[in-house]
């Protein structure tokens, strides 16, 4: 055994080639769910496979500089083995592969693990991670230390040559089309170019690359186009509501599938009677916040890095904001509200929305009477009252951006485990597991359809003008192919623009980033840089330069010199209030048995009582009353705090002195 260890310590490059081939095959087999398909990739895509091997081998080769070579081998093997296995596991739960961004989003993923995995699986997973970490720590101290000469000069030259060869191979691959440096479709890219290469691209490729033609002169030309759209204030300023529906699309567009009844009768009515069309989204099966980003910013997500989420990159910077529909409408005198029937901290919305121009954000922690789906998400019908509440909360005209969650997966492999007697059944899907998942999904979007009817009925009676734009953020993670859909694209949902006043019906297919400009068109509003940019090209006979100039414009506004903004950033983070109304305390009473009753408003089962700055176990009674046990004394400070599930403070009342 000692001789074997000595051999692999001495022969770093031979060991590296063997292990790099093994790890690359492991990544591909896990990612494709088949040994045969993994081997087929190696045979059918030899350049991509060899380049994937080269990536791991180059990292492995740095072992020549270390004494703890066995430990280094184990770390590299563990990391790439974990990437390959994790990718396979994640593809079992959703349709998008594992990227470096998923590591950045780990906090958000942990918050919803219960919706995807059983408690036993979660505990087992963490125990396995802890075990691996423990073994690596132990091996750091116990693994053999290489005692031979490390030959720094020779190893440096060899490593330098490997880097040169690697760089040359990469450039050759790009020039010949055997590799690409930008991914249009992440799923297809992982299958076409392999897991190691694609994962590394998602690690290194972030933000918008500086366009070669970017300059003050180029921006002046783009500004002239934008300024040709005269900024006007419309006579009519309706309330504007944008409703993003989770994983929502018209399943009647599926080929060769029949339903016991139409799952979406009301949505089809809306499409027939109001402006509608296909809605091109930047993601499939997951990535809600990327569609959300495109709609709110009116920017094209395609220019960002592969697998990137702007909410987790550029929008995380304390001083970075972005022109959004919220900022544009605030300038026009609107109050701006975000609503989401899920956790405030999911995808860091509680922070990001302060950089998107919102005055208030109401999440599920601030909602009462939550009804849950069988797989653990809040049902969308709760949004009816929350939207009305936001409309009534100010005397101003309101902009509301509401994000639903009911259609979210994971969808059950056996539908009867969650729904004993599904209202809607289907035929035409041979795979039983997929049929079960689709049956569950269809019954959820049927309820979402009923929610849409209830919402529009309520808004039709509202005594102010209202525009409501509805769209699906992406297709559900149900392994659709383009050929299964009538429109032939897994990157298209549909949209409808409804109103409670007469408005011209216009049917057209649009991109997610064009929705805001189309809504503004309908009321004669021409305000905002990205709005007027899209409106300018909408008036042209040719779209020549539309995409290339959009990239330059986005780069300038987010990463460049902000020529278009006068070299300053006029969009300041908002002092956003969580909850539609502030939490208040009107009275504190102490009972003889030591019970403290706090009376006020805007309380939910996420409300906690804090006394003298310390949290006290709290009992929720009603929207205006909570209780606790405490030996309260004269002068004590009582405060109401709205918390997340893990007791993060989201909002708090003013201090009440007893």
XYZ file of C-alpha atoms in Angstrom:
658
model
C 0.000 0.000 0.000
C 2.833 2.371 0.876
C 4.471 1.630 -2.474
C 1.204 2.373 -4.299
C 0.774 5.678 -2.448
C 4.374 6.593 -3.222
C 3.823 5.852 -6.924
C 0.741 8.058 -7.250
C 2.493 10.815 -5.287
C 5.441 10.716 -7.701
C 3.410 10.374 -10.929
C 1.064 13.350 -10.581
C 0.405 13.707 -14.316
C -0.339 10.031 -15.008
C -2.604 9.852 -11.957
C -4.205 13.128 -13.035
C -5.047 11.910 -16.548
C -6.645 8.706 -15.249
C -8.651 10.459 -12.526
C -9.664 13.344 -14.813
C -11.130 10.886 -17.329
C -12.921 9.056 -14.518
C -14.328 12.264 -12.973
C -15.443 13.640 -16.342
C -17.279 10.392 -17.096
C -18.843 10.493 -13.625
C -20.094 14.051 -14.255
C -21.597 13.099 -17.616
C -23.145 9.836 -16.426
C -24.806 11.584 -13.471
C -25.914 14.520 -15.629
C -27.460 12.285 -18.284
C -28.777 9.662 -15.897
C -27.217 6.869 -17.936
C -23.840 5.166 -18.283
C -24.473 4.611 -21.989
C -25.363 8.275 -22.620
C -22.267 9.352 -20.693
C -20.042 7.158 -22.850
C -21.852 8.319 -25.997
C -20.926 11.913 -25.152
C -17.253 10.927 -24.945
C -17.435 9.216 -28.351
C -19.713 11.636 -30.222
C -18.213 14.863 -28.818
C -14.492 13.999 -28.542
C -13.202 17.597 -28.442
C -15.666 18.703 -25.769
C -14.993 15.575 -23.715
C -11.218 15.967 -23.951
C -11.459 19.642 -23.039
C -13.545 18.718 -19.979
C -10.842 16.235 -19.022
C -8.218 18.946 -19.579
C -10.045 21.304 -17.158
C -9.926 18.802 -14.319
C -6.406 17.662 -15.240
C -5.069 21.244 -15.191
C -6.468 21.751 -11.690
C -5.100 18.345 -10.633
C -1.615 19.136 -11.971
C -1.057 21.845 -9.351
C -0.481 18.991 -6.895
C 3.191 19.023 -7.963
C 3.678 22.150 -5.842
C 2.339 20.589 -2.624
C 3.729 18.154 -0.078
C 0.241 16.968 0.892
C -0.435 15.510 -2.547
C -2.772 12.736 -1.422
C -4.889 15.278 0.434
C -4.938 17.544 -2.639
C -6.002 14.598 -4.817
C -8.863 13.860 -2.440
C -10.019 17.490 -2.385
C -10.082 17.732 -6.193
C -11.837 14.355 -6.460
C -14.382 15.342 -3.811
C -15.150 18.710 -5.415
C -15.643 17.369 -8.940
C -17.422 14.266 -7.713
C -19.751 16.495 -5.698
C -20.384 18.752 -8.727
C -21.246 15.743 -10.902
C -23.466 14.019 -8.345
C -25.172 17.270 -7.269
C -25.931 18.066 -10.896
C -27.579 14.673 -11.327
C -29.617 15.111 -8.138
C -30.728 18.650 -9.044
C -31.786 17.539 -12.531
C -34.026 15.034 -10.788
C -35.898 17.924 -9.138
C -35.868 20.567 -11.840
C -35.022 21.020 -15.529
C -31.977 23.248 -15.151
C -28.498 21.888 -14.313
C -26.265 22.731 -11.362
C -24.346 25.990 -11.769
C -22.061 28.095 -9.611
C -25.011 30.438 -9.117
C -26.751 27.652 -7.174
C -23.987 27.888 -4.584
C -24.650 31.628 -4.322
C -28.355 30.812 -3.929
C -27.758 28.158 -1.264
C -29.466 30.268 1.408
C -32.637 30.526 -0.657
C -32.484 26.822 -1.454
C -32.209 25.845 2.200
C -35.314 27.887 2.962
C -37.477 25.712 0.697
C -35.837 22.277 1.032
C -38.916 20.997 2.859
C -40.930 21.512 -0.337
C -38.658 19.173 -2.283
C -37.234 16.643 0.167
C -38.506 14.694 3.142
C -37.086 15.429 6.604
C -35.235 12.096 6.484
C -33.584 12.998 3.159
C -32.640 16.460 4.419
C -31.069 15.066 7.590
C -29.301 12.328 5.635
C -27.925 14.871 3.158
C -26.499 17.101 5.880
C -25.033 14.116 7.700
C -23.315 12.986 4.493
C -21.892 16.495 3.952
C -20.702 16.637 7.554
C -19.122 13.185 7.217
C -17.240 14.137 4.050
C -16.053 17.387 5.633
C -14.932 15.495 8.734
C -13.012 12.922 6.695
C -11.238 15.661 4.716
C -10.249 17.473 7.916
C -8.936 14.215 9.370
C -7.017 13.396 6.201
C -5.389 16.811 6.193
C -3.583 15.781 9.353
C -3.304 12.037 8.720
C -2.674 11.705 4.975
C 0.906 10.866 3.877
C 3.246 13.757 3.144
C 5.341 13.555 -0.027
C 9.003 13.354 0.930
C 10.587 13.492 -2.516
C 12.047 16.525 -4.284
C 9.392 18.852 -5.699
C 11.566 20.313 -8.511
C 9.938 23.748 -8.540
C 11.671 25.038 -11.685
C 10.758 22.014 -13.808
C 7.218 21.875 -12.459
C 6.738 25.600 -13.048
C 7.766 25.249 -16.713
C 5.518 22.204 -17.231
C 2.574 23.992 -15.576
C 3.169 27.068 -17.722
C 3.172 24.902 -20.859
C -0.046 23.221 -19.724
C -1.694 26.629 -19.267
C -0.537 27.737 -22.732
C -1.852 24.481 -24.260
C -5.118 24.870 -22.375
C -5.546 28.469 -23.576
C -4.758 27.465 -27.163
C -7.223 24.586 -27.019
C -9.906 26.915 -25.680
C -9.353 29.485 -28.460
C -9.346 26.732 -31.078
C -12.592 25.354 -29.679
C -14.273 28.770 -29.769
C -13.042 29.598 -33.271
C -14.171 26.267 -34.710
C -17.506 26.206 -32.886
C -16.580 23.136 -30.849
C -17.037 25.329 -27.750
C -19.081 28.464 -27.111
C -18.494 31.243 -24.610
C -22.169 32.261 -24.265
C -25.046 29.902 -23.506
C -28.451 30.499 -25.057
C -29.944 27.366 -23.509
C -28.244 26.123 -20.333
C -29.754 22.618 -20.551
C -28.613 22.021 -24.108
C -25.197 23.557 -23.416
C -24.508 21.113 -20.567
C -25.405 18.226 -22.879
C -23.427 19.631 -25.789
C -20.222 20.718 -24.020
C -20.166 18.721 -20.780
C -20.544 19.482 -17.090
C -16.960 20.583 -16.187
C -16.759 23.177 -18.962
C -20.259 24.558 -18.447
C -19.896 24.726 -14.662
C -16.635 26.656 -14.995
C -18.251 29.080 -17.442
C -21.003 29.805 -14.902
C -18.256 30.391 -12.313
C -16.170 32.794 -14.399
C -18.756 34.474 -16.653
C -20.768 37.123 -14.791
C -22.216 40.487 -15.675
C -22.364 42.075 -19.133
C -19.136 42.142 -21.102
C -18.076 45.526 -22.380
C -19.165 45.806 -26.043
C -16.331 46.680 -28.403
C -18.291 49.619 -29.818
C -19.078 51.111 -26.405
C -18.148 54.802 -26.257
C -19.573 58.257 -25.573
C -20.156 58.654 -29.326
C -22.112 55.405 -29.573
C -24.216 56.337 -26.554
C -24.969 59.744 -28.079
C -26.423 57.992 -31.139
C -28.560 55.709 -28.972
C -29.683 58.692 -26.882
C -30.922 60.461 -30.022
C -33.146 57.503 -30.811
C -34.518 57.477 -27.271
C -35.052 61.247 -27.208
C -37.031 61.048 -30.469
C -39.813 59.565 -28.337
C -41.220 62.647 -26.652
C -41.725 62.180 -22.917
C -45.387 62.770 -22.218
C -47.674 62.595 -19.214
C -50.907 60.769 -20.094
C -54.353 62.171 -19.305
C -55.376 58.838 -17.797
C -53.241 57.354 -15.034
C -54.780 54.016 -14.104
C -53.572 51.775 -11.316
C -51.186 49.263 -12.881
C -50.960 45.696 -11.585
C -48.517 43.149 -12.985
C -49.197 39.587 -11.870
C -46.464 36.994 -12.376
C -47.899 33.476 -12.145
C -45.608 30.686 -11.002
C -44.970 27.979 -13.663
C -48.210 28.940 -15.414
C -49.015 28.165 -19.032
C -51.987 26.969 -21.057
C -51.710 23.167 -21.004
C -54.286 23.013 -23.807
C -51.336 23.750 -26.105
C -49.881 20.324 -25.344
C -50.136 17.927 -28.267
C -51.860 14.544 -27.895
C -52.957 15.150 -24.290
C -56.616 15.280 -23.324
C -58.164 16.497 -20.072
C -61.398 15.464 -18.394
C -62.334 19.163 -18.477
C -60.651 22.362 -19.600
C -58.207 23.291 -16.797
C -58.079 26.975 -17.803
C -61.482 28.108 -19.076
C -61.179 31.635 -17.690
C -57.646 32.232 -18.948
C -58.803 31.223 -22.420
C -61.712 33.677 -22.097
C -59.237 36.434 -21.180
C -57.046 35.641 -24.198
C -60.034 35.829 -26.535
C -61.284 39.172 -25.224
C -58.193 41.164 -24.227
C -54.745 41.937 -25.615
C -52.671 38.779 -25.479
C -49.991 36.693 -27.147
C -47.010 34.475 -26.532
C -44.543 35.691 -23.918
C -40.848 34.907 -24.482
C -39.112 34.238 -21.156
C -35.388 33.780 -20.386
C -35.727 30.538 -18.441
C -37.389 27.124 -18.417
C -38.416 25.009 -15.428
C -36.834 27.337 -12.837
C -35.283 30.795 -12.521
C -38.388 32.826 -11.653
C -36.372 35.890 -10.675
C -34.784 36.169 -14.119
C -38.182 36.612 -15.774
C -39.059 38.974 -12.939
C -35.868 40.962 -13.568
C -36.602 41.278 -17.291
C -40.153 42.505 -16.693
C -39.240 45.057 -14.014
C -36.001 46.355 -15.568
C -37.112 46.015 -19.225
C -33.614 44.643 -19.835
C -32.592 41.539 -21.757
C -31.159 38.901 -19.396
C -29.382 37.150 -22.318
C -26.494 39.623 -22.116
C -25.561 38.508 -18.599
C -23.374 35.533 -17.742
C -24.453 31.941 -18.265
C -26.753 30.838 -15.468
C -26.467 34.245 -13.784
C -29.192 35.726 -11.606
C -28.869 39.557 -11.543
C -30.725 39.548 -8.204
C -27.757 37.616 -6.774
C -24.994 39.524 -8.567
C -25.286 43.172 -9.638
C -28.366 43.836 -7.480
C -26.571 42.650 -4.338
C -24.219 45.626 -4.352
C -25.228 48.184 -1.754
C -24.887 51.178 -4.068
C -26.170 49.619 -7.284
C -29.727 50.215 -8.389
C -31.390 49.755 -11.728
C -33.999 51.678 -13.681
C -37.231 49.730 -13.218
C -40.937 50.147 -13.766
C -41.090 51.034 -10.070
C -38.703 53.980 -10.377
C -40.340 55.156 -13.618
C -43.827 55.145 -12.096
C -42.676 56.748 -8.837
C -41.498 59.654 -10.994
C -45.023 59.805 -12.439
C -46.515 60.063 -8.943
C -47.379 56.405 -8.330
C -46.990 54.527 -5.052
C -45.197 51.233 -5.651
C -45.909 47.899 -3.979
C -44.539 44.355 -4.266
C -46.550 41.343 -3.085
C -45.422 37.725 -2.882
C -47.209 34.861 -1.137
C -43.901 33.302 -0.159
C -41.076 34.174 2.230
C -39.669 37.713 2.125
C -36.081 36.444 2.157
C -36.533 34.057 -0.795
C -33.991 35.181 -3.430
C -33.209 38.124 -1.091
C -36.279 40.026 -2.260
C -36.443 41.794 1.107
C -33.171 43.496 0.113
C -33.292 43.542 -3.697
C -36.700 45.237 -3.868
C -35.221 48.280 -2.094
C -33.060 48.653 -5.220
C -36.008 48.174 -7.585
C -38.055 51.210 -6.534
C -40.676 49.669 -4.238
C -42.251 51.547 -1.333
C -43.733 48.453 0.315
C -43.253 44.688 0.110
C -45.842 42.309 1.527
C -44.670 38.709 1.816
C -46.383 35.626 3.260
C -45.148 36.498 6.766
C -47.487 39.508 6.659
C -50.518 37.556 5.419
C -53.245 35.893 7.477
C -55.561 33.042 6.439
C -52.893 31.306 4.367
C -54.113 28.116 2.726
C -51.412 25.690 1.596
C -51.133 23.433 -1.435
C -50.496 19.721 -0.774
C -46.796 20.242 -1.567
C -46.412 23.153 0.823
C -46.850 26.430 -1.080
C -49.317 29.202 -0.225
C -52.332 29.197 -2.540
C -52.709 32.178 -4.830
C -56.258 33.175 -3.896
C -54.812 34.999 -0.871
C -53.458 37.589 -3.328
C -56.945 38.936 -4.115
C -57.327 40.620 -0.731
C -53.652 41.587 -0.589
C -53.859 43.380 -3.950
C -57.033 45.198 -2.885
C -55.352 46.104 0.398
C -52.416 47.688 -1.454
C -54.763 49.605 -3.754
C -56.582 51.033 -0.729
C -53.421 51.787 1.271
C -52.654 55.128 -0.403
C -54.523 58.051 -1.910
C -52.128 57.969 -4.856
C -52.403 55.887 -7.988
C -50.706 52.540 -7.371
C -48.296 50.244 -9.165
C -48.416 46.692 -7.825
C -46.088 43.864 -8.780
C -47.488 40.588 -7.438
C -45.641 37.269 -7.640
C -47.625 34.049 -7.162
C -46.298 30.687 -5.972
C -49.071 28.072 -6.139
C -47.881 26.385 -9.334
C -44.427 25.654 -7.901
C -42.953 22.123 -7.845
C -41.824 19.610 -6.709
C -44.704 17.680 -8.298
C -45.499 14.264 -6.767
C -44.636 11.027 -8.550
C -47.851 9.554 -7.126
C -50.595 12.186 -7.280
C -52.910 10.215 -4.952
C -50.438 10.781 -2.110
C -51.345 14.474 -2.219
C -54.740 14.589 -3.951
C -56.973 11.602 -3.276
C -59.546 12.409 -5.983
C -58.137 14.878 -8.541
C -60.859 17.060 -10.054
C -59.160 16.996 -13.457
C -57.634 13.857 -14.937
C -55.757 13.389 -18.191
C -54.941 10.860 -20.870
C -52.280 10.607 -23.551
C -49.192 10.533 -21.288
C -47.728 7.031 -21.241
C -45.146 7.552 -18.491
C -47.083 6.999 -15.254
C -44.799 9.128 -13.085
C -44.937 12.045 -15.508
C -48.701 11.652 -15.818
C -49.005 11.870 -12.034
C -46.869 14.995 -11.883
C -48.813 16.609 -14.702
C -52.141 15.703 -13.074
C -51.103 17.400 -9.835
C -49.840 20.454 -11.736
C -53.004 20.751 -13.825
C -55.212 20.736 -10.739
C -53.116 23.510 -9.184
C -53.272 25.775 -12.241
C -57.016 25.101 -12.439
C -57.280 26.708 -8.997
C -55.020 29.524 -10.237
C -57.461 30.024 -13.106
C -60.304 30.368 -10.585
C -58.164 32.872 -8.677
C -57.775 34.968 -11.857
C -61.540 35.054 -12.280
C -62.060 36.106 -8.673
C -59.399 38.812 -8.973
C -60.765 40.358 -12.172
C -64.324 40.267 -10.799
C -63.160 42.196 -7.739
C -61.157 44.682 -9.815
C -64.020 45.213 -12.272
C -66.001 46.666 -9.341
C -63.127 48.868 -8.166
C -63.968 52.569 -8.356
C -60.655 53.510 -9.983
C -59.231 52.577 -13.377
C -57.088 49.445 -13.276
C -54.825 47.701 -15.789
C -53.880 44.120 -14.934
C -51.116 42.344 -16.868
C -50.899 38.573 -16.335
C -48.175 36.174 -17.484
C -46.454 32.919 -16.581
C -42.836 33.194 -15.448
C -41.747 29.941 -17.120
C -42.970 26.460 -17.992
C -43.124 23.971 -15.110
C -40.286 21.513 -14.527
C -42.071 18.631 -16.253
C -39.499 17.709 -18.915
C -41.272 19.311 -21.852
C -39.726 19.295 -25.308
C -40.376 21.829 -28.054
C -42.081 19.145 -30.137
C -44.741 18.524 -27.465
C -46.034 22.097 -27.670
C -48.124 23.726 -30.385
C -45.976 26.865 -30.330
C -42.797 24.742 -30.512
C -40.900 26.505 -27.709
C -40.301 25.656 -24.063
C -39.257 29.278 -23.536
C -42.687 30.769 -24.190
C -45.660 31.215 -21.904
C -48.552 33.622 -22.586
C -49.701 37.005 -21.335
C -52.956 38.975 -21.121
C -53.460 42.700 -20.505
C -56.884 43.189 -18.874
C -58.536 46.439 -17.764
C -61.733 47.529 -16.053
C -62.187 50.254 -18.678
C -62.384 50.183 -22.475
C -59.010 49.584 -24.039
C -58.024 48.601 -27.565
C -57.379 44.878 -28.009
C -54.063 44.113 -29.684
C -52.620 40.626 -30.082
C -48.853 40.290 -30.496
C -46.070 38.044 -29.300
C -43.592 39.881 -27.093
C -40.450 39.395 -25.026
C -40.687 39.612 -21.233
C -38.636 42.827 -21.278
C -41.178 44.467 -23.631
C -44.224 44.105 -21.368
C -43.779 47.420 -19.535
C -43.449 49.463 -22.734
C -46.596 47.799 -24.142
C -48.581 48.649 -21.005
C -47.349 52.249 -21.128
C -48.241 52.444 -24.832
C -51.855 51.661 -23.987
C -52.164 54.703 -21.723
C -49.985 57.009 -23.821
C -47.088 57.059 -21.354
C -43.573 57.607 -22.704
C -41.341 57.720 -19.667
C -38.109 55.963 -18.777
C -35.001 55.179 -20.796
C -35.705 51.494 -21.461
C -39.396 52.208 -22.083
C -38.669 54.772 -24.783
C -35.946 52.562 -26.251
C -38.423 49.729 -26.819
C -41.120 52.143 -28.016
C -38.716 53.674 -30.554
C -38.000 50.335 -32.184
C -41.668 49.352 -32.053
C -42.336 52.280 -34.394
C -39.598 51.306 -36.865
C -40.060 49.150 -39.952
C -36.791 47.367 -39.188
C -35.374 46.008 -35.925
C -31.809 46.419 -37.189
C -29.587 47.343 -34.256
C -32.293 46.639 -31.678
C -30.476 43.826 -29.851
C -26.897 45.094 -30.271
C -27.786 48.609 -29.113
C -29.785 47.186 -26.206
C -26.676 45.402 -24.962
C -24.648 48.617 -25.158
C -27.407 50.522 -23.350
C -27.667 47.927 -20.571
C -23.891 47.848 -20.147
C -23.780 51.643 -19.873
C -26.562 51.800 -17.274
C -25.298 48.943 -15.080
C -21.531 48.606 -15.584
C -20.312 51.472 -17.732
C -19.926 55.220 -17.361
C -23.699 55.866 -17.307
C -23.474 58.336 -20.202
C -27.205 57.912 -20.786
C -27.862 58.929 -17.161
C -25.621 61.994 -17.207
C -22.778 60.001 -15.596
C -24.737 59.673 -12.348
C -27.135 57.146 -10.867
C -30.447 58.918 -10.139
C -32.098 55.790 -8.714
C -31.682 55.732 -4.962
C -32.548 52.720 -2.782
C -35.971 53.110 -1.209
C -36.743 53.059 2.496
C -39.054 50.130 1.798
C -41.655 49.131 4.370
C -42.278 45.423 4.792
C -46.010 44.861 5.043
C -48.692 46.959 3.414
C -49.272 48.922 6.613
C -46.865 49.567 9.498
C -47.217 47.393 12.585
C -48.600 49.276 15.588
C -49.210 48.842 19.319
C -52.239 50.623 20.761
C -52.317 49.016 24.201
C -50.452 46.595 26.492
C -52.334 44.895 29.329
C -50.941 42.716 32.119
C -53.267 40.063 33.566
C -53.111 38.674 37.100
C -51.749 35.325 35.857
C -48.764 37.077 34.236
C -50.199 37.031 30.712
C -49.326 40.071 28.627
C -51.845 41.040 25.938
C -50.624 43.362 23.188
C -53.280 45.046 21.069
C -52.650 46.831 17.805
C -52.668 45.880 14.129
C -51.075 43.992 11.229
C -50.243 40.901 13.321
C -49.864 37.374 11.957
C -48.551 34.063 13.262
C -45.067 35.373 12.400
C -45.468 38.204 14.924
C -43.286 38.119 18.042
C -43.309 40.230 21.198
C -39.972 41.709 22.260
C -39.613 43.085 25.791
C -36.558 45.185 26.617
C -35.026 44.033 23.342
C -35.409 40.303 23.990
C -37.715 37.945 22.145
C -40.516 36.346 24.192
C -42.433 33.223 23.136
C -45.596 34.641 21.577
C -49.119 33.319 21.015
C -50.997 34.690 17.985
C -54.659 35.471 18.752
C -55.841 37.651 15.867
C -54.736 40.329 13.416
C -54.978 42.838 16.273
C -53.947 40.790 19.314
C -51.011 38.673 20.523
C -50.106 37.298 23.963
C -47.114 36.137 25.971
C -46.069 35.274 29.542
C -43.799 37.822 31.182
C -43.378 39.583 34.533
C -43.844 43.034 33.044
C -42.822 46.016 35.159
C -43.348 49.754 34.945
C -41.153 51.354 32.278
C -40.441 48.132 30.360
C -40.072 48.519 26.580
C -42.542 46.482 24.525
C -42.160 46.075 20.791
C -43.863 44.025 18.085
C -41.553 42.398 15.537
C -42.474 40.585 12.359
C -40.030 37.741 11.823
C -39.046 35.239 9.180
C -39.349 31.515 9.864
C -35.811 31.587 11.262
C -36.505 34.649 13.432
C -34.846 37.214 11.178
C -36.375 40.620 11.932
C -38.347 41.835 8.924
C -40.340 44.716 10.407
C -40.911 46.204 13.833
C -43.285 48.604 15.551
C -42.375 51.676 17.514
C -41.448 50.968 21.139
C -44.339 51.077 23.606
C -43.370 52.014 27.170
C -45.472 50.162 29.729
